[in-house]
């Protein structure tokens, strides 16, 4: 079956190909995905388009799943275990570096480290793509331990953080970069949320910590179709 990747990743590919078409110059083809693992790895898209594709991920099992996906489709991607806070490549090794939905699982101080590392391994003039989860997302679940860092249990016993950003907070993370494009994407999965029974809504509360009391959670059931997940995606150029 043909694979469809997540839309934001096509946005980065489209930016690269369009910029090349307009300028007549190549942006390079050596690309690194940080947090590249899982069952539908976005780096597969770049491999399909002939890029020299690399991926690192901190989790063995995520790397195994991504390798299986690519091997099963004849896609050539060099995966390795690696931490995006200490990327195991030399300075300026890549033309293009990105992350998709992996930085959100770092604390804000680790996000700063990861962005510094992504900047380090991209060449001068190279392009980067990353996304920030927006504080406009609603509702946000989890225990807020530091400002806009929410911790909750996912997959039963794995505790993860989701870090959120106000629009005006992001610039300070982008030192040394020229901003080429910002996409703020508000996703309403209204069809799913509006069909949720009250019982399921309350079970959702039970499965997670929320930053609402049980009573508040029950009250906002009527607002469930306002649910949204908002992301701010940046494409930048290293100066
Ligand atoms: C939600 S998944 C997204 C995976 C993939 N980018 C995608 O879009 O399908 C987050 C990924 O980030 C990885 N990850 C979390 N912290 C990381 C770190 N410090 N360095 C590298 N990968 C990390 C996780 O192991 C996981 O595979």
PDB file of C-alpha atoms and ligand atoms in Angstrom:
ATOM      1  CA  UNK A   1       0.000   0.000   0.000  1.00  0.00           C
ATOM      2  CA  UNK A   2       1.203   3.504  -0.803  1.00  0.00           C
ATOM      3  CA  UNK A   3       2.439   5.419   2.245  1.00  0.00           C
ATOM      4  CA  UNK A   4       1.174   8.864   3.112  1.00  0.00           C
ATOM      5  CA  UNK A   5       3.434  10.826   5.436  1.00  0.00           C
ATOM      6  CA  UNK A   6       2.339  13.557   7.820  1.00  0.00           C
ATOM      7  CA  UNK A   7       1.561  16.838   6.118  1.00  0.00           C
ATOM      8  CA  UNK A   8       4.132  19.098   7.810  1.00  0.00           C
ATOM      9  CA  UNK A   9       6.959  17.008   6.390  1.00  0.00           C
ATOM     10  CA  UNK A  10       5.642  17.526   2.850  1.00  0.00           C
ATOM     11  CA  UNK A  11       5.719  21.245   3.687  1.00  0.00           C
ATOM     12  CA  UNK A  12       9.497  21.091   4.198  1.00  0.00           C
ATOM     13  CA  UNK A  13      10.001  19.033   1.021  1.00  0.00           C
ATOM     14  CA  UNK A  14       7.836  21.468  -0.952  1.00  0.00           C
ATOM     15  CA  UNK A  15       9.833  24.430   0.427  1.00  0.00           C
ATOM     16  CA  UNK A  16      13.134  22.834  -0.687  1.00  0.00           C
ATOM     17  CA  UNK A  17      11.943  21.908  -4.168  1.00  0.00           C
ATOM     18  CA  UNK A  18      10.208  25.252  -4.765  1.00  0.00           C
ATOM     19  CA  UNK A  19      13.203  27.284  -3.570  1.00  0.00           C
ATOM     20  CA  UNK A  20      15.429  25.270  -5.896  1.00  0.00           C
ATOM     21  CA  UNK A  21      13.031  25.770  -8.802  1.00  0.00           C
ATOM     22  CA  UNK A  22      12.924  29.548  -8.277  1.00  0.00           C
ATOM     23  CA  UNK A  23      16.642  30.066  -7.597  1.00  0.00           C
ATOM     24  CA  UNK A  24      17.973  27.407  -9.944  1.00  0.00           C
ATOM     25  CA  UNK A  25      20.365  26.345  -7.164  1.00  0.00           C
ATOM     26  CA  UNK A  26      20.427  23.108  -5.210  1.00  0.00           C
ATOM     27  CA  UNK A  27      19.980  23.252  -1.432  1.00  0.00           C
ATOM     28  CA  UNK A  28      21.920  19.972  -1.190  1.00  0.00           C
ATOM     29  CA  UNK A  29      20.701  16.453  -0.682  1.00  0.00           C
ATOM     30  CA  UNK A  30      22.302  15.241   2.563  1.00  0.00           C
ATOM     31  CA  UNK A  31      19.570  15.303   5.199  1.00  0.00           C
ATOM     32  CA  UNK A  32      19.304  14.295   8.875  1.00  0.00           C
ATOM     33  CA  UNK A  33      16.112  13.576  10.838  1.00  0.00           C
ATOM     34  CA  UNK A  34      16.493  13.881  14.634  1.00  0.00           C
ATOM     35  CA  UNK A  35      14.033  11.621  16.445  1.00  0.00           C
ATOM     36  CA  UNK A  36      13.550   9.682  13.224  1.00  0.00           C
ATOM     37  CA  UNK A  37      12.204   6.402  14.562  1.00  0.00           C
ATOM     38  CA  UNK A  38       8.814   4.736  14.568  1.00  0.00           C
ATOM     39  CA  UNK A  39       6.444   2.920  12.293  1.00  0.00           C
ATOM     40  CA  UNK A  40       5.968   5.676   9.702  1.00  0.00           C
ATOM     41  CA  UNK A  41       9.295   7.537   9.690  1.00  0.00           C
ATOM     42  CA  UNK A  42       9.066  10.877   7.850  1.00  0.00           C
ATOM     43  CA  UNK A  43      12.623  10.509   6.535  1.00  0.00           C
ATOM     44  CA  UNK A  44      11.208   7.802   4.215  1.00  0.00           C
ATOM     45  CA  UNK A  45       9.652  10.634   2.185  1.00  0.00           C
ATOM     46  CA  UNK A  46      13.049  12.259   1.551  1.00  0.00           C
ATOM     47  CA  UNK A  47      14.566   8.916   0.615  1.00  0.00           C
ATOM     48  CA  UNK A  48      11.749   8.424  -1.897  1.00  0.00           C
ATOM     49  CA  UNK A  49      12.743  11.766  -3.438  1.00  0.00           C
ATOM     50  CA  UNK A  50      16.389  10.728  -3.822  1.00  0.00           C
ATOM     51  CA  UNK A  51      17.897  12.512  -0.799  1.00  0.00           C
ATOM     52  CA  UNK A  52      20.882  10.970   1.012  1.00  0.00           C
ATOM     53  CA  UNK A  53      18.942  10.238   4.174  1.00  0.00           C
ATOM     54  CA  UNK A  54      20.129   9.786   7.756  1.00  0.00           C
ATOM     55  CA  UNK A  55      18.122   9.359  10.940  1.00  0.00           C
ATOM     56  CA  UNK A  56      18.960   9.232  14.629  1.00  0.00           C
ATOM     57  CA  UNK A  57      16.687   8.228  17.488  1.00  0.00           C
ATOM     58  CA  UNK A  58      17.304   7.656  21.177  1.00  0.00           C
ATOM     59  CA  UNK A  59      15.143   4.539  21.304  1.00  0.00           C
ATOM     60  CA  UNK A  60      16.340   1.132  20.044  1.00  0.00           C
ATOM     61  CA  UNK A  61      12.817  -0.117  19.396  1.00  0.00           C
ATOM     62  CA  UNK A  62      11.884   3.022  17.426  1.00  0.00           C
ATOM     63  CA  UNK A  63      14.989   2.573  15.261  1.00  0.00           C
ATOM     64  CA  UNK A  64      14.118  -1.095  14.664  1.00  0.00           C
ATOM     65  CA  UNK A  65      10.566  -0.122  13.598  1.00  0.00           C
ATOM     66  CA  UNK A  66      11.847   2.616  11.247  1.00  0.00           C
ATOM     67  CA  UNK A  67      14.424   0.275   9.685  1.00  0.00           C
ATOM     68  CA  UNK A  68      11.741  -2.355   9.087  1.00  0.00           C
ATOM     69  CA  UNK A  69       9.532   0.250   7.437  1.00  0.00           C
ATOM     70  CA  UNK A  70      12.287   1.460   5.100  1.00  0.00           C
ATOM     71  CA  UNK A  71      13.696  -1.960   4.274  1.00  0.00           C
ATOM     72  CA  UNK A  72      10.188  -3.223   3.509  1.00  0.00           C
ATOM     73  CA  UNK A  73       9.824  -0.449   0.905  1.00  0.00           C
ATOM     74  CA  UNK A  74      13.315  -0.551  -0.540  1.00  0.00           C
ATOM     75  CA  UNK A  75      14.142   2.877   0.913  1.00  0.00           C
ATOM     76  CA  UNK A  76      17.736   3.614   1.764  1.00  0.00           C
ATOM     77  CA  UNK A  77      18.086   5.439   5.100  1.00  0.00           C
ATOM     78  CA  UNK A  78      21.078   5.222   7.430  1.00  0.00           C
ATOM     79  CA  UNK A  79      19.578   4.952  10.910  1.00  0.00           C
ATOM     80  CA  UNK A  80      21.564   4.999  14.129  1.00  0.00           C
ATOM     81  CA  UNK A  81      20.954   5.351  17.827  1.00  0.00           C
ATOM     82  CA  UNK A  82      21.620   8.910  18.894  1.00  0.00           C
ATOM     83  CA  UNK A  83      20.483  11.664  21.202  1.00  0.00           C
ATOM     84  CA  UNK A  84      19.493  14.942  19.550  1.00  0.00           C
ATOM     85  CA  UNK A  85      20.939  16.805  22.534  1.00  0.00           C
ATOM     86  CA  UNK A  86      24.368  15.415  21.539  1.00  0.00           C
ATOM     87  CA  UNK A  87      24.132  14.627  17.844  1.00  0.00           C
ATOM     88  CA  UNK A  88      26.807  12.074  16.870  1.00  0.00           C
ATOM     89  CA  UNK A  89      27.982  13.883  13.706  1.00  0.00           C
ATOM     90  CA  UNK A  90      30.660  16.487  12.983  1.00  0.00           C
ATOM     91  CA  UNK A  91      29.995  20.192  12.554  1.00  0.00           C
ATOM     92  CA  UNK A  92      28.488  21.094   9.189  1.00  0.00           C
ATOM     93  CA  UNK A  93      27.881  17.477   8.133  1.00  0.00           C
ATOM     94  CA  UNK A  94      24.460  18.056   6.522  1.00  0.00           C
ATOM     95  CA  UNK A  95      22.755  20.336   4.009  1.00  0.00           C
ATOM     96  CA  UNK A  96      19.407  19.909   5.720  1.00  0.00           C
ATOM     97  CA  UNK A  97      18.468  18.966   9.291  1.00  0.00           C
ATOM     98  CA  UNK A  98      15.013  18.605  10.778  1.00  0.00           C
ATOM     99  CA  UNK A  99      12.922  17.140  13.532  1.00  0.00           C
ATOM    100  CA  UNK A 100       9.251  16.338  13.459  1.00  0.00           C
ATOM    101  CA  UNK A 101       7.281  15.738  16.630  1.00  0.00           C
ATOM    102  CA  UNK A 102      10.284  14.647  18.690  1.00  0.00           C
ATOM    103  CA  UNK A 103      11.447  17.926  20.265  1.00  0.00           C
ATOM    104  CA  UNK A 104       8.021  18.297  21.875  1.00  0.00           C
ATOM    105  CA  UNK A 105       9.045  15.431  24.173  1.00  0.00           C
ATOM    106  CA  UNK A 106      11.997  17.367  25.589  1.00  0.00           C
ATOM    107  CA  UNK A 107      12.031  19.911  28.397  1.00  0.00           C
ATOM    108  CA  UNK A 108      12.579  23.486  27.309  1.00  0.00           C
ATOM    109  CA  UNK A 109      16.216  23.514  28.368  1.00  0.00           C
ATOM    110  CA  UNK A 110      16.747  20.313  26.353  1.00  0.00           C
ATOM    111  CA  UNK A 111      14.960  21.856  23.364  1.00  0.00           C
ATOM    112  CA  UNK A 112      17.516  24.663  23.460  1.00  0.00           C
ATOM    113  CA  UNK A 113      20.327  22.069  23.503  1.00  0.00           C
ATOM    114  CA  UNK A 114      18.732  20.133  20.623  1.00  0.00           C
ATOM    115  CA  UNK A 115      18.346  23.255  18.462  1.00  0.00           C
ATOM    116  CA  UNK A 116      21.980  24.233  19.147  1.00  0.00           C
ATOM    117  CA  UNK A 117      23.041  20.754  18.081  1.00  0.00           C
ATOM    118  CA  UNK A 118      20.908  20.821  14.934  1.00  0.00           C
ATOM    119  CA  UNK A 119      22.483  24.195  14.071  1.00  0.00           C
ATOM    120  CA  UNK A 120      25.960  22.792  14.680  1.00  0.00           C
ATOM    121  CA  UNK A 121      25.612  19.809  12.328  1.00  0.00           C
ATOM    122  CA  UNK A 122      24.035  21.770   9.454  1.00  0.00           C
ATOM    123  CA  UNK A 123      26.323  23.594   7.015  1.00  0.00           C
ATOM    124  CA  UNK A 124      26.451  27.375   6.873  1.00  0.00           C
ATOM    125  CA  UNK A 125      23.613  28.355   4.514  1.00  0.00           C
ATOM    126  CA  UNK A 126      21.907  25.013   5.191  1.00  0.00           C
ATOM    127  CA  UNK A 127      18.236  24.729   6.080  1.00  0.00           C
ATOM    128  CA  UNK A 128      16.479  23.465   9.206  1.00  0.00           C
ATOM    129  CA  UNK A 129      12.895  22.549   9.970  1.00  0.00           C
ATOM    130  CA  UNK A 130      11.376  22.135  13.408  1.00  0.00           C
ATOM    131  CA  UNK A 131       8.077  22.398  15.204  1.00  0.00           C
ATOM    132  CA  UNK A 132       6.927  23.809  18.522  1.00  0.00           C
ATOM    133  CA  UNK A 133       3.734  22.729  20.246  1.00  0.00           C
ATOM    134  CA  UNK A 134       1.712  25.887  20.797  1.00  0.00           C
ATOM    135  CA  UNK A 135       0.244  26.968  24.126  1.00  0.00           C
ATOM    136  CA  UNK A 136      -2.956  27.629  22.141  1.00  0.00           C
ATOM    137  CA  UNK A 137      -3.529  23.853  22.219  1.00  0.00           C
ATOM    138  CA  UNK A 138      -6.597  22.973  24.316  1.00  0.00           C
ATOM    139  CA  UNK A 139      -7.042  21.158  26.602  1.00  0.00           C
ATOM    140  CA  UNK A 140      -3.505  20.534  27.777  1.00  0.00           C
ATOM    141  CA  UNK A 141      -3.232  17.521  30.052  1.00  0.00           C
ATOM    142  CA  UNK A 142      -0.515  16.562  32.492  1.00  0.00           C
ATOM    143  CA  UNK A 143       1.152  17.922  35.559  1.00  0.00           C
ATOM    144  CA  UNK A 144       2.824  21.294  34.950  1.00  0.00           C
ATOM    145  CA  UNK A 145       6.156  20.934  36.739  1.00  0.00           C
ATOM    146  CA  UNK A 146       7.891  23.877  35.061  1.00  0.00           C
ATOM    147  CA  UNK A 147       6.172  26.643  33.159  1.00  0.00           C
ATOM    148  CA  UNK A 148       4.562  25.120  30.048  1.00  0.00           C
ATOM    149  CA  UNK A 149       6.181  21.702  30.639  1.00  0.00           C
ATOM    150  CA  UNK A 150       3.461  19.110  31.209  1.00  0.00           C
ATOM    151  CA  UNK A 151       4.226  15.555  32.331  1.00  0.00           C
ATOM    152  CA  UNK A 152       1.887  12.619  31.895  1.00  0.00           C
ATOM    153  CA  UNK A 153       1.883   8.854  31.543  1.00  0.00           C
ATOM    154  CA  UNK A 154       1.554   7.569  28.002  1.00  0.00           C
ATOM    155  CA  UNK A 155       1.360   3.880  27.074  1.00  0.00           C
ATOM    156  CA  UNK A 156       0.485   3.064  30.732  1.00  0.00           C
ATOM    157  CA  UNK A 157       3.802   3.373  32.475  1.00  0.00           C
ATOM    158  CA  UNK A 158       6.012   5.655  30.383  1.00  0.00           C
ATOM    159  CA  UNK A 159       6.158   9.168  31.768  1.00  0.00           C
ATOM    160  CA  UNK A 160       6.688  11.804  29.078  1.00  0.00           C
ATOM    161  CA  UNK A 161       6.878  15.575  28.908  1.00  0.00           C
ATOM    162  CA  UNK A 162       5.146  17.825  26.389  1.00  0.00           C
ATOM    163  CA  UNK A 163       6.604  21.334  26.162  1.00  0.00           C
ATOM    164  CA  UNK A 164       4.445  24.193  24.886  1.00  0.00           C
ATOM    165  CA  UNK A 165       5.357  27.660  23.606  1.00  0.00           C
ATOM    166  CA  UNK A 166       3.725  31.055  23.357  1.00  0.00           C
ATOM    167  CA  UNK A 167       4.313  32.653  19.939  1.00  0.00           C
ATOM    168  CA  UNK A 168       6.585  35.372  21.356  1.00  0.00           C
ATOM    169  CA  UNK A 169       8.814  32.895  23.222  1.00  0.00           C
ATOM    170  CA  UNK A 170      10.249  31.151  20.183  1.00  0.00           C
ATOM    171  CA  UNK A 171      12.614  33.806  18.785  1.00  0.00           C
ATOM    172  CA  UNK A 172      15.113  33.373  21.598  1.00  0.00           C
ATOM    173  CA  UNK A 173      15.608  29.736  20.516  1.00  0.00           C
ATOM    174  CA  UNK A 174      16.548  30.749  16.977  1.00  0.00           C
ATOM    175  CA  UNK A 175      19.747  32.726  17.429  1.00  0.00           C
ATOM    176  CA  UNK A 176      21.998  32.606  14.355  1.00  0.00           C
ATOM    177  CA  UNK A 177      19.144  31.579  12.089  1.00  0.00           C
ATOM    178  CA  UNK A 178      17.228  33.455   9.431  1.00  0.00           C
ATOM    179  CA  UNK A 179      13.528  32.603   9.554  1.00  0.00           C
ATOM    180  CA  UNK A 180      12.349  31.582   6.084  1.00  0.00           C
ATOM    181  CA  UNK A 181       8.812  30.396   6.825  1.00  0.00           C
ATOM    182  CA  UNK A 182       6.447  30.028   9.774  1.00  0.00           C
ATOM    183  CA  UNK A 183       3.352  27.814   9.567  1.00  0.00           C
ATOM    184  CA  UNK A 184       0.970  27.929  12.500  1.00  0.00           C
ATOM    185  CA  UNK A 185      -1.312  24.958  12.132  1.00  0.00           C
ATOM    186  CA  UNK A 186      -4.451  24.533  14.226  1.00  0.00           C
ATOM    187  CA  UNK A 187      -5.830  21.024  14.076  1.00  0.00           C
ATOM    188  CA  UNK A 188      -9.393  20.384  15.189  1.00  0.00           C
ATOM    189  CA  UNK A 189     -10.242  16.699  15.184  1.00  0.00           C
ATOM    190  CA  UNK A 190     -13.827  17.733  15.930  1.00  0.00           C
ATOM    191  CA  UNK A 191     -15.376  14.602  14.442  1.00  0.00           C
ATOM    192  CA  UNK A 192     -13.567  12.433  16.990  1.00  0.00           C
ATOM    193  CA  UNK A 193     -14.030  14.624  20.039  1.00  0.00           C
ATOM    194  CA  UNK A 194     -17.671  15.475  19.392  1.00  0.00           C
ATOM    195  CA  UNK A 195     -18.556  11.763  19.271  1.00  0.00           C
ATOM    196  CA  UNK A 196     -16.913  11.056  22.626  1.00  0.00           C
ATOM    197  CA  UNK A 197     -19.446   9.907  25.247  1.00  0.00           C
ATOM    198  CA  UNK A 198     -19.318  11.486  28.685  1.00  0.00           C
ATOM    199  CA  UNK A 199     -18.129   8.174  30.089  1.00  0.00           C
ATOM    200  CA  UNK A 200     -15.209   8.026  27.629  1.00  0.00           C
ATOM    201  CA  UNK A 201     -14.366  11.654  28.373  1.00  0.00           C
ATOM    202  CA  UNK A 202     -14.169  10.844  32.091  1.00  0.00           C
ATOM    203  CA  UNK A 203     -12.120   7.693  31.383  1.00  0.00           C
ATOM    204  CA  UNK A 204      -9.710   9.876  29.466  1.00  0.00           C
ATOM    205  CA  UNK A 205      -9.312  11.876  32.653  1.00  0.00           C
ATOM    206  CA  UNK A 206      -8.626   8.689  34.607  1.00  0.00           C
ATOM    207  CA  UNK A 207      -5.937   7.541  32.168  1.00  0.00           C
ATOM    208  CA  UNK A 208      -3.995  10.762  32.377  1.00  0.00           C
ATOM    209  CA  UNK A 209      -3.153  13.381  34.856  1.00  0.00           C
ATOM    210  CA  UNK A 210      -4.789  16.589  33.864  1.00  0.00           C
ATOM    211  CA  UNK A 211      -4.178  20.076  35.079  1.00  0.00           C
ATOM    212  CA  UNK A 212      -7.922  20.259  35.772  1.00  0.00           C
ATOM    213  CA  UNK A 213      -9.746  18.830  38.750  1.00  0.00           C
ATOM    214  CA  UNK A 214     -12.163  15.974  38.005  1.00  0.00           C
ATOM    215  CA  UNK A 215     -15.092  18.395  38.449  1.00  0.00           C
ATOM    216  CA  UNK A 216     -13.586  20.906  36.020  1.00  0.00           C
ATOM    217  CA  UNK A 217     -12.922  18.114  33.544  1.00  0.00           C
ATOM    218  CA  UNK A 218     -16.541  17.023  33.743  1.00  0.00           C
ATOM    219  CA  UNK A 219     -17.678  20.611  33.129  1.00  0.00           C
ATOM    220  CA  UNK A 220     -15.556  21.124  30.019  1.00  0.00           C
ATOM    221  CA  UNK A 221     -17.128  18.042  28.404  1.00  0.00           C
ATOM    222  CA  UNK A 222     -19.590  20.440  26.709  1.00  0.00           C
ATOM    223  CA  UNK A 223     -16.646  22.269  25.122  1.00  0.00           C
ATOM    224  CA  UNK A 224     -15.012  19.110  23.789  1.00  0.00           C
ATOM    225  CA  UNK A 225     -15.461  20.037  20.127  1.00  0.00           C
ATOM    226  CA  UNK A 226     -13.237  23.084  20.801  1.00  0.00           C
ATOM    227  CA  UNK A 227     -10.398  20.625  21.262  1.00  0.00           C
ATOM    228  CA  UNK A 228      -7.395  21.575  19.169  1.00  0.00           C
ATOM    229  CA  UNK A 229      -3.782  20.700  18.745  1.00  0.00           C
ATOM    230  CA  UNK A 230      -1.757  23.646  17.525  1.00  0.00           C
ATOM    231  CA  UNK A 231       1.778  23.552  16.156  1.00  0.00           C
ATOM    232  CA  UNK A 232       4.135  26.243  14.938  1.00  0.00           C
ATOM    233  CA  UNK A 233       6.526  24.980  12.281  1.00  0.00           C
ATOM    234  CA  UNK A 234       9.658  26.918  11.356  1.00  0.00           C
ATOM    235  CA  UNK A 235      11.907  26.660   8.332  1.00  0.00           C
ATOM    236  CA  UNK A 236      15.188  28.494   8.975  1.00  0.00           C
ATOM    237  CA  UNK A 237      18.527  29.049   7.280  1.00  0.00           C
ATOM    238  CA  UNK A 238      21.836  28.954   9.151  1.00  0.00           C
ATOM    239  CA  UNK A 239      23.597  32.299   8.806  1.00  0.00           C
TER     240      UNK A 239
HETATM  241  C1  LIG B   1       6.322  10.999  18.692  1.00  0.00           C
HETATM  242  S1  LIG B   1       7.757  10.157  18.124  1.00  0.00           S
HETATM  243  C2  LIG B   1       7.929  10.832  16.496  1.00  0.00           C
HETATM  244  C3  LIG B   1       8.768   9.974  15.609  1.00  0.00           C
HETATM  245  C4  LIG B   1       8.904  10.481  14.157  1.00  0.00           C
HETATM  246  N1  LIG B   1       9.605  11.763  14.111  1.00  0.00           N
HETATM  247  C5  LIG B   1       7.547  10.583  13.489  1.00  0.00           C
HETATM  248  O1  LIG B   1       7.138  11.692  13.168  1.00  0.00           O
HETATM  249  O2  LIG B   1       6.902   9.549  13.280  1.00  0.00           O
HETATM  250  C6  LIG B   1       9.093  10.925  19.022  1.00  0.00           C
HETATM  251  C7  LIG B   1      10.422  10.281  18.743  1.00  0.00           C
HETATM  252  O3  LIG B   1      11.458  11.064  19.331  1.00  0.00           O
HETATM  253  C8  LIG B   1      12.406  10.180  19.883  1.00  0.00           C
HETATM  254  N2  LIG B   1      13.203  10.919  20.879  1.00  0.00           N
HETATM  255  C9  LIG B   1      12.809  11.385  22.095  1.00  0.00           C
HETATM  256  N3  LIG B   1      13.826  12.013  22.712  1.00  0.00           N
HETATM  257  C10 LIG B   1      14.889  11.964  21.868  1.00  0.00           C
HETATM  258  C11 LIG B   1      16.235  12.444  21.942  1.00  0.00           C
HETATM  259  N4  LIG B   1      16.684  13.105  22.998  1.00  0.00           N
HETATM  260  N5  LIG B   1      17.041  12.217  20.890  1.00  0.00           N
HETATM  261  C12 LIG B   1      16.605  11.529  19.802  1.00  0.00           C
HETATM  262  N6  LIG B   1      15.347  11.034  19.685  1.00  0.00           N
HETATM  263  C13 LIG B   1      14.496  11.263  20.700  1.00  0.00           C
HETATM  264  C14 LIG B   1      11.563   9.065  20.460  1.00  0.00           C
HETATM  265  O4  LIG B   1      12.295   7.896  20.724  1.00  0.00           O
HETATM  266  C15 LIG B   1      10.534   8.891  19.359  1.00  0.00           C
HETATM  267  O5  LIG B   1      10.942   7.984  18.370  1.00  0.00           O
END
